[in-house]
Amino acid sequence: MTLEEKLAQIVGFWEKADGEAVAPLQGEFTHDVGLAEAMRHGLGHLTRVYGTRPVEPVERAQWLWEKQRSLVRDTRLGIPAIVHEECLTGLSAWRAATFPTPLAWGAAFDPDLVAEMGAVIGDSMRVLGVHQGLAPVLDVIRDPRWGRVDECISEDPYVVGTLGTSYVRGLQSMGVHATLKHFVGYSGSQSGRNFAPVHAGPREVEDVLLVPFEMALLDGGARSVMHSYAEIDGVPVAADPALLTGVLRDRWGFDGAVVADYFGVAFLHLLHSVAADLGEAAGLALAAGVDIELPTGDAYLAPLAEAVRAGRVDEALVDRAVLRALEQKEELGLLDATFDDEPPTAVDLDSPEHRKIAARLAEESLVLLANDGTLPLASPARVAVIGPNADRVEALFGCYSFLNHVLAHHPGAEVGIEIQTVADAIATELPGAEIIGARGCAVDDDDRSGFAAATSAAATAEVAVVVVGDHAALFGRGTVGEGCDRDDLELPGVQRELVEAVLATGTPVVLVLLTGRPYAIDWALDRCSAVVQAFFPGEEGAPAIAGVLSGRVNPSGRLPVSMPRSAGAQPYTYLHPQLGGNGDVTNLRTTPALPFGHGLSYTTFARSELQAPAQSPTGSPIEASVRVANTGDRAGEDVVQLYARDVIGSVTRPVAQLVGYQRVRLEPGESVVVSFSVPPARLAFANRDLDRVVEPGELELWVGPSCAERETEARTTLTGPVHRVDVNSERWTSVSVR
């Protein structure tokens, strides 16, 4: 291969127009080269063929097949390109199903359902000739002020790892490569600011931030990894061989492809200032282990070619990356592909199967935070549906949904899929009720002129459903999403004032939060009759919310992230050591308004008889079981949560750590025994030498409705020598129900 042919295999090409700003600092890069010229020596990736603008999928597939045939027939090597797309909440394409955002996956605590979702997303991608998906996001939530919280699954690395691994397995079962992002540390940014420095110590990196990636690679077999934009302790990840080679490849044995986050190689020069120019940035990234530059070849084409020919970058680094790129194409069957077949002439990207999975996941993800008995609604005659998110379809979707990510730049385009607003769904759900609508205010301005109509509607109603929350967008155009960070955790704009004005009417208020992050709403938990949390529940989210209000759906979601009391208490995690909690050494409370794992139901559950051995070897799984009973009068689903605390450690340990969970459905009066097998790796931590170990000593175990309540407890003593956990240790807790 010539140098030009090599470089062509490790870059992408993005056909986009002015104004289609769906990536950070996209306007900093200008490309005069057209696709035909870019394909002259071959091409590594085609970037977002379907996900850049609203295009008819079948027409675009015809275009794609023609371009792939051209690469096969008209280039010397005849190698097709990998096509990659965003797929965080479904394939990012016009008319494709849009599922709940990952924070809702976390609230559902249902790995099997997430795997089903991943499989149907992967099937849609495969049919359209897409080979690689840029998902899942495995960043562990560290600060709810960070805008990208809605893309994340949980503040607990085990929940992130189990659900993220399930998504990987589902997507890859259809022959589409998953891409883990953002490796690593991105969510730990200073003050919750996008692109801010990360000050995580090596133990936090090992015990929290790396864990989900290790699980998804070793347990899930993910075939691609995307580097983080972050710098950790002054070293940009894109230029860090200790992480991208030492951890990924040498320690974990990863043999797939590492791709750049969009423009991340160029950012080594433009934002991090560790490279004097793009050629030096390319050399640093290649040496660290970034194989493929996305979305285009800003650094890996002309600047890298010049640096190689001048002797500033060893061509052997290029060869290493090219071999990995070609190995990935061979694995995907592209080295033998001819594209002589015909592209699809008809596709259904939002089939009844898609809608069914979307509905189930939306229903399971809704968290009932508070309820004085007002819910479920008992056939009200007159309902006021109020708030900026009550009658707005965009409110149901996250930042990386096609609707908010792409269609926002094409205001004249149709949405492309059928979506009910919450107001529409309530009217459908309660056909006998008169529905009175009032917007009240916008999501994020200070206009209070709509308050009078809202309070008037509420005053004449039996109950007021007030739907507030976020608008997801990019780079400051929304209240949550990439580049939409916050310096407080109050509801945006004047939404709190709207809720308080409606409360002042005396009408019972059911507060519905349609958000991409948890907000500090402790003031509402006692004053509102009920509070329902929905984390961007997707295309079937509105019927799911209406179903919870009516009682057709028994809420079963649990908080995947602590509900904060204030922005001043951030960053906070339930995984804090003893000094991170309340105490006499400070006058400020750290306790969140609601704890991790909290969630109410229309029935009641009792957890009892937690059993564990008195002793268990440090190198063996801990076998534990608990009885769970439905003590109420209607069927429901509980998320059984097993927590542990390592009482004494050589370094400080969390006061609570989730080591297993299982969703179970029980009829009234029914009980089951849930058995957990907790492997050593779930209890391992980085000791003073940063070795991952399980130490002998006492371990407290408990099961309860959240991390904060010990409903049934047991103790075990870990015996034997210090056990060092290696990469082959199982991270996936085994669970059985009988």
Tab-separated table of C-alpha atoms in Angstrom, residues 34 39 42 137 162-163 171 228 268 287 292 303 354-355 385 395 444 476 537 724:
chain	number	residue	atom	x	y	z
A	34	GLY	CA	-15.454	16.362	-2.330
A	39	MET	CA	-12.348	8.184	-2.203
A	42	GLY	CA	-9.957	4.292	-0.739
A	137	VAL	CA	-22.063	5.719	26.569
A	162	THR	CA	-24.436	-4.472	33.185
A	163	LEU	CA	-26.849	-2.424	31.093
A	171	LEU	CA	-26.364	-4.605	18.908
A	228	SER	CA	-12.668	10.679	25.611
A	268	LEU	CA	-4.746	17.979	20.881
A	287	ALA	CA	1.460	6.585	19.344
A	292	ILE	CA	-8.986	5.904	13.173
A	303	PRO	CA	-0.631	16.811	8.070
A	354	HIS	CA	-39.781	-1.439	17.839
A	355	ARG	CA	-42.820	0.280	19.368
A	385	VAL	CA	-52.761	19.577	32.102
A	395	ALA	CA	-39.733	17.039	25.575
A	444	ASP	CA	-36.206	28.336	29.920
A	476	GLY	CA	-26.110	25.946	24.836
A	537	PRO	CA	-38.836	8.181	27.804
A	724	ARG	CA	-5.807	-10.336	43.492
